[in-house]
mmCIF file of C-alpha atoms and ligand atoms in Angstrom:
data_model
loop_
_atom_site.group_PDB
_atom_site.id
_atom_site.type_symbol
_atom_site.label_atom_id
_atom_site.label_comp_id
_atom_site.label_asym_id
_atom_site.label_seq_id
_atom_site.Cartn_x
_atom_site.Cartn_y
_atom_site.Cartn_z
ATOM 1 C CA MET A 96 89.234 -2.041 38.511
ATOM 2 C CA ARG A 97 89.771 -5.714 37.714
ATOM 3 C CA ARG A 98 86.039 -6.203 37.254
ATOM 4 C CA LEU A 99 86.038 -3.411 34.656
ATOM 5 C CA LEU A 100 88.812 -5.082 32.720
ATOM 6 C CA ILE A 101 86.948 -8.366 32.612
ATOM 7 C CA ALA A 102 83.841 -6.629 31.372
ATOM 8 C CA ALA A 103 85.878 -4.991 28.653
ATOM 9 C CA THR A 104 87.418 -8.228 27.417
ATOM 10 C CA LEU A 105 83.982 -9.822 27.343
ATOM 11 C CA LEU A 106 82.593 -7.015 25.236
ATOM 12 C CA VAL A 107 85.282 -6.981 22.575
ATOM 13 C CA PRO A 108 84.444 -10.327 20.930
ATOM 14 C CA LEU A 109 80.770 -9.385 20.923
ATOM 15 C CA PHE A 110 81.444 -6.212 18.974
ATOM 16 C CA GLY A 111 83.765 -8.123 16.632
ATOM 17 C CA GLN A 112 80.950 -10.527 15.813
ATOM 18 C CA HIS A 113 78.532 -7.709 15.155
ATOM 19 C CA GLU A 114 80.874 -6.084 12.664
ATOM 20 C CA LYS A 115 81.209 -9.212 10.577
ATOM 21 C CA ASP A 116 77.442 -9.371 10.145
ATOM 22 C CA GLY A 117 76.820 -5.896 8.690
ATOM 23 C CA GLU A 118 78.589 -4.309 5.726
ATOM 24 C CA GLU A 119 81.689 -3.455 7.686
ATOM 25 C CA SER A 120 79.458 -2.210 10.506
ATOM 26 C CA LYS A 121 77.995 0.629 8.426
ATOM 27 C CA ASN A 122 75.555 2.435 10.684
ATOM 28 C CA PRO A 123 71.983 2.212 9.340
ATOM 29 C CA ALA A 124 71.627 6.007 9.648
ATOM 30 C CA ILE A 125 74.140 6.540 6.795
ATOM 31 C CA GLY A 126 72.158 7.089 3.583
ATOM 32 C CA ASP A 127 68.800 6.933 5.367
ATOM 33 C CA PRO A 128 66.670 9.909 4.266
ATOM 34 C CA LYS A 129 64.863 10.277 7.613
ATOM 35 C CA ALA A 130 68.106 10.163 9.605
ATOM 36 C CA ILE A 131 69.725 12.705 7.274
ATOM 37 C CA GLU A 132 66.788 15.085 7.706
ATOM 38 C CA ALA A 133 66.922 14.706 11.493
ATOM 39 C CA GLY A 134 70.708 15.173 11.376
ATOM 40 C CA ALA A 135 70.337 18.359 9.318
ATOM 41 C CA LYS A 136 68.192 19.875 12.087
ATOM 42 C CA ILE A 137 70.654 18.954 14.834
ATOM 43 C CA PHE A 138 73.486 20.287 12.679
ATOM 44 C CA ALA A 139 71.765 23.638 12.107
ATOM 45 C CA GLY A 140 71.272 24.022 15.856
ATOM 46 C CA GLY A 141 74.524 22.698 17.296
ATOM 47 C CA CYS A 142 77.153 22.877 14.575
ATOM 48 C CA GLY A 143 76.025 25.560 12.114
ATOM 49 C CA ALA A 144 77.296 28.419 14.243
ATOM 50 C CA CYS A 145 80.855 27.274 13.497
ATOM 51 C CA HIS A 146 80.543 25.253 10.278
ATOM 52 C CA GLY A 147 77.823 27.338 8.575
ATOM 53 C CA PRO A 148 74.141 26.271 8.560
ATOM 54 C CA ASP A 149 74.718 24.157 5.421
ATOM 55 C CA GLY A 150 78.248 23.093 6.269
ATOM 56 C CA GLN A 151 79.831 25.719 4.032
ATOM 57 C CA GLY A 152 82.344 26.746 6.684
ATOM 58 C CA GLY A 153 82.954 29.641 9.046
ATOM 59 C CA ARG A 154 84.899 29.414 12.274
ATOM 60 C CA GLY A 155 85.090 25.696 11.634
ATOM 61 C CA PRO A 156 86.169 24.185 8.315
ATOM 62 C CA ASN A 157 83.966 23.785 5.238
ATOM 63 C CA LEU A 158 82.534 20.274 5.390
ATOM 64 C CA ARG A 159 81.354 20.227 1.778
ATOM 65 C CA GLN A 160 84.364 20.747 -0.400
ATOM 66 C CA ARG A 161 86.389 17.614 -0.732
ATOM 67 C CA VAL A 162 89.237 19.707 -2.047
ATOM 68 C CA PHE A 163 89.614 21.474 1.254
ATOM 69 C CA TRP A 164 88.429 18.767 3.515
ATOM 70 C CA HIS A 165 89.490 15.190 3.406
ATOM 71 C CA PRO A 166 86.353 13.249 4.321
ATOM 72 C CA LEU A 167 86.634 11.153 7.428
ATOM 73 C CA ASP A 168 85.213 7.686 7.584
ATOM 74 C CA PRO A 169 81.927 7.679 9.506
ATOM 75 C CA LYS A 170 83.333 6.037 12.640
ATOM 76 C CA THR A 171 86.158 8.550 13.015
ATOM 77 C CA MET A 172 83.687 11.355 12.407
ATOM 78 C CA TYR A 173 81.377 9.976 15.073
ATOM 79 C CA LYS A 174 84.252 10.037 17.524
ATOM 80 C CA ALA A 175 85.337 13.559 16.496
ATOM 81 C CA ILE A 176 81.799 14.855 17.003
ATOM 82 C CA GLN A 177 81.212 13.158 20.337
ATOM 83 C CA GLU A 178 84.636 13.922 21.833
ATOM 84 C CA GLY A 179 85.523 17.189 20.080
ATOM 85 C CA VAL A 180 88.639 18.047 18.082
ATOM 86 C CA GLY A 181 91.641 19.510 19.849
ATOM 87 C CA GLY A 182 90.698 22.656 21.697
ATOM 88 C CA ALA A 183 88.898 24.123 18.689
ATOM 89 C CA MET A 184 85.766 22.008 18.569
ATOM 90 C CA PRO A 185 83.822 21.166 21.710
ATOM 91 C CA ALA A 186 82.550 17.650 22.421
ATOM 92 C CA ALA A 187 78.898 17.322 21.381
ATOM 93 C CA ASN A 188 78.056 14.463 23.754
ATOM 94 C CA LEU A 189 74.812 13.679 21.931
ATOM 95 C CA PRO A 190 72.710 10.564 22.484
ATOM 96 C CA GLU A 191 74.150 7.865 20.234
ATOM 97 C CA ASP A 192 71.300 7.782 17.701
ATOM 98 C CA GLN A 193 71.350 11.561 17.314
ATOM 99 C CA ALA A 194 75.117 11.615 16.852
ATOM 100 C CA TRP A 195 74.757 9.062 14.027
ATOM 101 C CA GLN A 196 72.040 11.197 12.444
ATOM 102 C CA VAL A 197 74.480 14.122 12.368
ATOM 103 C CA VAL A 198 77.173 11.883 10.883
ATOM 104 C CA ALA A 199 74.682 10.749 8.205
ATOM 105 C CA PHE A 200 73.987 14.398 7.370
ATOM 106 C CA VAL A 201 77.673 15.357 7.136
ATOM 107 C CA VAL A 202 78.377 12.284 4.978
ATOM 108 C CA SER A 203 75.522 13.303 2.665
ATOM 109 C CA LEU A 204 77.247 16.659 2.061
ATOM 110 C CA THR A 205 80.205 15.069 0.295
ATOM 111 C CA SER A 206 78.836 11.879 -1.193
ATOM 112 C CA PRO A 207 76.875 11.455 -4.438
ATOM 113 C CA ALA A 208 73.121 12.046 -4.214
ATOM 114 C CA ILE A 209 72.432 8.518 -5.460
ATOM 115 C CA GLU A 210 73.830 7.220 -2.169
ATOM 116 C CA ASN A 211 71.546 9.510 -0.154
ATOM 117 C CA PRO A 212 68.265 9.650 -2.081
ATOM 118 C CA VAL A 213 65.915 12.067 -0.336
ATOM 119 C CA SER A 214 62.283 11.410 0.388
ATOM 120 C CA GLY A 215 59.821 13.132 -1.915
ATOM 121 C CA ASP A 216 57.441 12.302 -4.726
ATOM 122 C CA VAL A 217 59.754 11.287 -7.594
ATOM 123 C CA GLU A 218 56.928 11.050 -10.152
ATOM 124 C CA ASN A 219 55.709 14.538 -9.300
ATOM 125 C CA GLY A 220 59.316 15.756 -9.523
ATOM 126 C CA ARG A 221 59.488 14.425 -13.072
ATOM 127 C CA THR A 222 56.227 16.167 -13.942
ATOM 128 C CA LEU A 223 57.566 19.473 -12.574
ATOM 129 C CA PHE A 224 60.854 19.004 -14.454
ATOM 130 C CA ILE A 225 59.054 18.709 -17.762
ATOM 131 C CA GLY A 226 56.071 20.980 -17.030
ATOM 132 C CA LYS A 227 55.964 23.855 -14.551
ATOM 133 C CA GLY A 228 59.761 24.164 -14.154
ATOM 134 C CA GLY A 229 60.493 24.119 -17.867
ATOM 135 C CA CYS A 230 63.768 22.409 -16.939
ATOM 136 C CA ALA A 231 63.568 20.033 -19.890
ATOM 137 C CA ASN A 232 63.706 23.013 -22.266
ATOM 138 C CA CYS A 233 67.373 23.305 -21.342
ATOM 139 C CA HIS A 234 68.347 19.974 -19.767
ATOM 140 C CA ALA A 235 68.202 16.498 -21.232
ATOM 141 C CA ILE A 236 67.729 13.351 -19.176
ATOM 142 C CA ASN A 237 68.237 10.109 -21.086
ATOM 143 C CA ASN A 238 68.264 11.919 -24.442
ATOM 144 C CA GLN A 239 65.005 13.778 -23.837
ATOM 145 C CA GLY A 240 65.157 17.527 -23.439
ATOM 146 C CA GLY A 241 67.120 20.598 -24.484
ATOM 147 C CA LYS A 242 70.836 21.053 -24.946
ATOM 148 C CA LEU A 243 71.509 24.545 -23.606
ATOM 149 C CA GLY A 244 72.267 23.312 -20.094
ATOM 150 C CA PRO A 245 74.289 20.305 -18.977
ATOM 151 C CA ASP A 246 72.837 16.829 -19.471
ATOM 152 C CA LEU A 247 71.453 15.674 -16.114
ATOM 153 C CA SER A 248 71.158 11.928 -16.813
ATOM 154 C CA ASN A 249 73.994 11.202 -14.387
ATOM 155 C CA ILE A 250 73.714 14.162 -12.014
ATOM 156 C CA ALA A 251 73.100 11.991 -8.932
ATOM 157 C CA SER A 252 76.464 10.273 -9.390
ATOM 158 C CA VAL A 253 78.466 13.472 -9.549
ATOM 159 C CA GLN A 254 76.712 15.918 -7.214
ATOM 160 C CA ALA A 255 75.675 15.795 -3.586
ATOM 161 C CA THR A 256 71.962 16.284 -2.870
ATOM 162 C CA LEU A 257 72.401 19.711 -1.310
ATOM 163 C CA ALA A 258 74.473 20.873 -4.284
ATOM 164 C CA ILE A 259 71.668 19.823 -6.655
ATOM 165 C CA ARG A 260 69.162 21.765 -4.563
ATOM 166 C CA GLU A 261 71.377 24.850 -4.599
ATOM 167 C CA SER A 262 71.829 24.654 -8.374
ATOM 168 C CA ILE A 263 68.063 25.121 -8.585
ATOM 169 C CA VAL A 264 67.394 27.774 -5.949
ATOM 170 C CA ASP A 265 70.675 29.718 -6.253
ATOM 171 C CA PRO A 266 72.075 29.066 -9.735
ATOM 172 C CA ASP A 267 74.624 31.875 -9.568
ATOM 173 C CA ALA A 268 76.344 30.454 -6.505
ATOM 174 C CA ASP A 269 78.391 27.902 -8.394
ATOM 175 C CA GLY A 270 78.068 28.348 -12.143
ATOM 176 C CA ALA A 271 79.499 25.614 -14.324
ATOM 177 C CA VAL A 272 82.383 26.736 -16.544
ATOM 178 C CA GLY A 273 81.443 27.201 -20.194
ATOM 179 C CA TYR A 274 77.811 28.074 -19.524
ATOM 180 C CA HIS A 275 77.701 31.846 -19.178
ATOM 181 C CA ALA A 276 74.684 33.461 -20.804
ATOM 182 C CA VAL A 277 75.562 35.574 -23.822
ATOM 183 C CA THR A 278 73.771 37.723 -26.391
ATOM 184 C CA VAL A 279 75.514 39.108 -29.478
ATOM 185 C CA THR A 280 74.395 41.489 -32.192
ATOM 186 C CA LEU A 281 76.158 41.023 -35.509
ATOM 187 C CA LYS A 282 77.067 43.546 -38.212
ATOM 188 C CA ASN A 283 74.241 42.168 -40.366
ATOM 189 C CA GLY A 284 71.744 43.117 -37.634
ATOM 190 C CA LYS A 285 71.113 39.566 -36.456
ATOM 191 C CA THR A 286 70.934 38.869 -32.692
ATOM 192 C CA ILE A 287 71.820 35.471 -31.253
ATOM 193 C CA SER A 288 71.443 34.392 -27.597
ATOM 194 C CA GLY A 289 72.627 31.328 -25.791
ATOM 195 C CA VAL A 290 75.606 30.253 -23.734
ATOM 196 C CA ALA A 291 79.275 30.977 -24.391
ATOM 197 C CA ARG A 292 80.920 27.579 -24.557
ATOM 198 C CA ASN A 293 84.287 28.973 -25.498
ATOM 199 C CA ARG A 294 85.576 32.461 -26.038
ATOM 200 C CA SER A 295 88.723 34.357 -26.997
ATOM 201 C CA ASN A 296 89.425 37.908 -28.128
ATOM 202 C CA TYR A 297 88.931 36.793 -31.728
ATOM 203 C CA SER A 298 86.139 34.262 -31.698
ATOM 204 C CA LEU A 299 83.126 33.055 -29.791
ATOM 205 C CA GLN A 300 81.567 29.626 -29.712
ATOM 206 C CA LEU A 301 77.918 30.255 -28.965
ATOM 207 C CA GLN A 302 75.394 27.513 -28.362
ATOM 208 C CA ASP A 303 71.797 28.608 -28.849
ATOM 209 C CA ARG A 304 68.685 27.244 -27.195
ATOM 210 C CA THR A 305 68.140 24.584 -29.831
ATOM 211 C CA GLY A 306 71.644 23.266 -29.261
ATOM 212 C CA ASN A 307 73.162 24.652 -32.481
ATOM 213 C CA LEU A 308 76.736 25.831 -32.216
ATOM 214 C CA HIS A 309 77.595 29.171 -33.864
ATOM 215 C CA LEU A 310 81.248 29.944 -34.503
ATOM 216 C CA ILE A 311 81.343 33.706 -34.494
ATOM 217 C CA ASP A 312 84.195 35.916 -35.593
ATOM 218 C CA MET A 313 84.449 38.733 -33.069
ATOM 219 C CA ALA A 314 85.162 41.124 -35.969
ATOM 220 C CA ASP A 315 81.496 40.631 -36.987
ATOM 221 C CA VAL A 316 80.138 41.489 -33.533
ATOM 222 C CA THR A 317 78.826 44.987 -32.913
ATOM 223 C CA GLN A 318 77.491 44.351 -29.408
ATOM 224 C CA MET A 319 77.882 41.616 -26.826
ATOM 225 C CA THR A 320 76.409 41.103 -23.363
ATOM 226 C CA LEU A 321 78.042 38.349 -21.398
ATOM 227 C CA SER A 322 76.558 37.609 -18.016
ATOM 228 C CA LYS A 323 78.782 36.292 -15.270
ATOM 229 C CA GLY A 324 75.989 34.258 -13.794
ATOM 230 C CA SER A 325 74.037 31.246 -14.897
ATOM 231 C CA PRO A 326 71.419 31.470 -17.667
ATOM 232 C CA MET A 327 69.093 29.492 -15.394
ATOM 233 C CA PRO A 328 65.961 31.308 -14.208
ATOM 234 C CA LYS A 329 66.628 32.809 -10.748
ATOM 235 C CA ASP A 330 63.115 32.629 -9.334
ATOM 236 C CA TYR A 331 62.644 28.906 -8.742
ATOM 237 C CA ALA A 332 62.827 29.357 -4.952
ATOM 238 C CA LYS A 333 59.686 31.500 -5.255
ATOM 239 C CA ARG A 334 57.984 29.662 -8.098
ATOM 240 C CA PHE A 335 58.043 26.286 -6.345
ATOM 241 C CA SER A 336 56.509 25.430 -2.999
ATOM 242 C CA PRO A 337 58.884 23.712 -0.513
ATOM 243 C CA LYS A 338 57.166 20.411 -1.266
ATOM 244 C CA GLU A 339 57.573 20.882 -5.007
ATOM 245 C CA LEU A 340 61.268 21.585 -4.517
ATOM 246 C CA ASP A 341 61.618 18.420 -2.434
ATOM 247 C CA ASP A 342 59.920 16.409 -5.176
ATOM 248 C CA LEU A 343 62.148 17.878 -7.861
ATOM 249 C CA VAL A 344 65.302 17.174 -5.839
ATOM 250 C CA ALA A 345 64.029 13.649 -5.099
ATOM 251 C CA TYR A 346 63.635 13.067 -8.847
ATOM 252 C CA LEU A 347 67.109 14.385 -9.663
ATOM 253 C CA SER A 348 68.718 12.508 -6.773
ATOM 254 C CA ARG A 349 67.844 9.278 -8.609
ATOM 255 C CA GLN A 350 69.281 10.196 -12.003
ATOM 256 C CA SER A 351 72.306 8.000 -12.367
ATOM 257 C CA VAL A 352 73.214 6.408 -15.684
ATOM 258 C CA ARG A 353 75.205 3.620 -14.144
ATOM 259 C CA PRO A 354 74.749 2.313 -10.659
ATOM 260 C CA TYR A 355 77.275 4.238 -8.604
ATOM 261 C CA GLU A 356 78.964 1.164 -7.114
ATOM 262 C CA LYS A 357 79.801 -0.139 -10.578
ATOM 263 C CA GLU A 358 81.345 3.168 -11.512
ATOM 264 C CA LYS A 359 83.553 3.033 -8.439
ATOM 265 C CA ASP A 360 84.664 -0.501 -9.323
ATOM 266 C CA LYS A 361 85.576 0.645 -12.810
ATOM 267 C CA GLU A 362 87.696 3.459 -11.400
ATOM 268 C CA LYS A 363 89.563 0.963 -9.240
ATOM 269 C CA LYS A 364 90.329 -1.293 -12.221
ATOM 270 C CA ASN A 365 91.649 1.579 -14.400
HETATM 271 C C1 HEC B 1160 82.904 26.105 18.460
HETATM 272 C C2 HEC B 1160 82.924 25.818 17.057
HETATM 273 C C3 HEC B 1160 82.546 24.412 16.576
HETATM 274 C C4 HEC B 1160 81.366 23.731 16.814
HETATM 275 C C5 HEC B 1160 80.180 24.147 17.672
HETATM 276 C C6 HEC B 1160 81.463 22.508 16.042
HETATM 277 N N1 HEC B 1160 82.669 22.455 15.384
HETATM 278 FE FE1 HEC B 1160 83.305 20.948 14.161
HETATM 279 N N2 HEC B 1160 85.123 21.825 14.039
HETATM 280 C C7 HEC B 1160 85.448 23.071 14.522
HETATM 281 C C8 HEC B 1160 86.840 23.349 14.216
HETATM 282 C C9 HEC B 1160 87.588 24.629 14.555
HETATM 283 C C10 HEC B 1160 87.357 22.192 13.565
HETATM 284 C C11 HEC B 1160 88.778 21.968 13.063
HETATM 285 C C12 HEC B 1160 89.552 21.333 14.188
HETATM 286 C C13 HEC B 1160 90.955 21.017 13.799
HETATM 287 O O1 HEC B 1160 91.180 20.580 12.665
HETATM 288 O O2 HEC B 1160 91.804 21.204 14.658
HETATM 289 C C14 HEC B 1160 86.223 21.275 13.442
HETATM 290 C C15 HEC B 1160 86.306 20.032 12.820
HETATM 291 C C16 HEC B 1160 85.203 19.256 12.499
HETATM 292 C C17 HEC B 1160 85.249 18.064 11.701
HETATM 293 C C18 HEC B 1160 86.472 17.483 11.065
HETATM 294 C C19 HEC B 1160 87.215 16.713 12.098
HETATM 295 C C20 HEC B 1160 88.588 16.303 11.617
HETATM 296 O O3 HEC B 1160 89.238 15.620 12.369
HETATM 297 O O4 HEC B 1160 88.975 16.678 10.518
HETATM 298 C C21 HEC B 1160 83.963 17.589 11.612
HETATM 299 C C22 HEC B 1160 83.477 16.353 10.869
HETATM 300 C C23 HEC B 1160 83.130 18.473 12.400
HETATM 301 N N3 HEC B 1160 83.923 19.475 12.918
HETATM 302 C C24 HEC B 1160 81.777 18.316 12.570
HETATM 303 C C25 HEC B 1160 81.038 19.032 13.522
HETATM 304 C C26 HEC B 1160 79.689 18.714 13.906
HETATM 305 C C27 HEC B 1160 78.847 17.612 13.271
HETATM 306 C C28 HEC B 1160 79.337 19.592 14.893
HETATM 307 C C29 HEC B 1160 78.029 19.648 15.679
HETATM 308 C C30 HEC B 1160 77.680 18.460 16.430
HETATM 309 C C31 HEC B 1160 80.471 20.482 15.096
HETATM 310 N N4 HEC B 1160 81.477 20.108 14.262
HETATM 311 C C32 HEC B 1160 80.476 21.537 15.999
HETATM 312 C C33 HEC B 1160 84.599 23.939 15.190
HETATM 313 C C34 HEC B 1160 83.347 23.614 15.675
HETATM 314 C C1 HEC B 1161 67.277 28.602 -19.663
HETATM 315 C C2 HEC B 1161 67.843 27.297 -19.562
HETATM 316 C C3 HEC B 1161 67.725 26.539 -18.234
HETATM 317 C C4 HEC B 1161 66.584 26.229 -17.538
HETATM 318 C C5 HEC B 1161 65.158 26.598 -17.864
HETATM 319 C C6 HEC B 1161 67.019 25.436 -16.416
HETATM 320 N N1 HEC B 1161 68.374 25.297 -16.416
HETATM 321 FE FE1 HEC B 1161 69.485 24.251 -15.085
HETATM 322 N N2 HEC B 1161 71.188 24.928 -15.951
HETATM 323 C C7 HEC B 1161 71.249 25.639 -17.134
HETATM 324 C C8 HEC B 1161 72.642 25.923 -17.454
HETATM 325 C C9 HEC B 1161 73.152 26.682 -18.652
HETATM 326 C C10 HEC B 1161 73.414 25.350 -16.403
HETATM 327 C C11 HEC B 1161 74.952 25.374 -16.244
HETATM 328 C C12 HEC B 1161 75.365 26.662 -15.568
HETATM 329 C C13 HEC B 1161 75.059 26.615 -14.111
HETATM 330 O O1 HEC B 1161 75.605 25.748 -13.414
HETATM 331 O O2 HEC B 1161 74.261 27.418 -13.657
HETATM 332 C C14 HEC B 1161 72.455 24.712 -15.484
HETATM 333 C C15 HEC B 1161 72.807 23.996 -14.355
HETATM 334 C C16 HEC B 1161 71.955 23.160 -13.646
HETATM 335 C C17 HEC B 1161 72.364 22.193 -12.665
HETATM 336 C C18 HEC B 1161 73.798 21.894 -12.250
HETATM 337 C C19 HEC B 1161 74.350 20.914 -13.239
HETATM 338 C C20 HEC B 1161 75.758 20.491 -12.966
HETATM 339 O O3 HEC B 1161 76.288 19.709 -13.800
HETATM 340 O O4 HEC B 1161 76.340 20.911 -11.975
HETATM 341 C C21 HEC B 1161 71.218 21.575 -12.220
HETATM 342 C C22 HEC B 1161 71.118 20.474 -11.173
HETATM 343 C C23 HEC B 1161 70.109 22.187 -12.905
HETATM 344 N N3 HEC B 1161 70.612 23.139 -13.780
HETATM 345 C C24 HEC B 1161 68.785 21.841 -12.721
HETATM 346 C C25 HEC B 1161 67.727 22.518 -13.294
HETATM 347 C C26 HEC B 1161 66.339 22.314 -12.940
HETATM 348 C C27 HEC B 1161 65.840 21.270 -11.947
HETATM 349 C C28 HEC B 1161 65.607 23.195 -13.680
HETATM 350 C C29 HEC B 1161 64.124 23.432 -13.631
HETATM 351 C C30 HEC B 1161 63.533 23.704 -12.327
HETATM 352 C C31 HEC B 1161 66.532 23.929 -14.530
HETATM 353 N N4 HEC B 1161 67.806 23.509 -14.255
HETATM 354 C C32 HEC B 1161 66.171 24.892 -15.465
HETATM 355 C C33 HEC B 1161 70.178 26.046 -17.892
HETATM 356 C C34 HEC B 1161 68.851 25.956 -17.514
#
């Protein structure tokens, strides 16, 4: 017993030293694309049954919505995963490197994509964005592109990587407010399509594909179809190969107007 205690006191200063060297002992797996991919596989196998294959929740809590889940710091999460939580979550007891890969994956679910850039051919992603995907018809990046959809110049600072991917393959899952597709026919016979930016019983603010805003008096409308879902094409999961999707997500996961760290500093000062 005494020998154990001595060993423990010898180890403590060593660990202390180590922590001063790194950025507050941040594990290298955090933010590392390869580790996150490996962690995603372990998660799907060992955690998905309770937390959902993509962390969306089930028997265990949703690990993606910050609103419902207060993110743990990586070290506490590591401990929770390895040792279990209460009686509800069993201890995983994974080899250390694998446990950190899982932590890196769970962290990537709630942190901005710019902090977890995925591997993939960014240049090809850009080509697909402008060409085959036709994304630039509706989305602008750095002032180039259409205005029907949200500007994506800063998407990597405000969305997690998996959320960006889902916006592309399953646009109806989480439609942004103020972007429902709408088509109206007016008394004068004219038909206008676009997105409903704002709407009441009396008026409609319709933005068409060229970005023009139409303020329409509902008294002039003879017919209106308002879709609940997103105006985004729904067939991207089929149109793109898995590699093309990876490239597109890799491109978007680097679109950040300001470096994320600076933005965080600004928030702190305000
Ligand atoms: C048998 C179902 C089950 C499995 C398997 C499971 N969890 Fe959980 N997990 C839970 C439940 C239930 C909770 C909530 C526990 C509580 O708050 O009391 C939880 C909580 C968590 C938390 C939050 C901990 C906290 O203190 O807030 C994280 C992170 C987590 N799980 C990650 C994982 C990971 C990663 C795996 C796979 C290695 C995993 N879980 C496997 C059921 C499970
Ligand atoms: C017909 C116009 C249109 C096309 C084409 C289109 N989008 Fe969209 N997109 C939208 C609209 C409108 C929204 C907002 C509603 C929603 O979230 O679905 C949106 C939302 C998004 C979002 C979420 C933005 C946010 O702020 O949360 C991403 C990411 C995205 N689109 C990427 C793409 C990519 C990548 C492509 C091409 C593969 C594409 N879009 C093609 C119209 C379009």
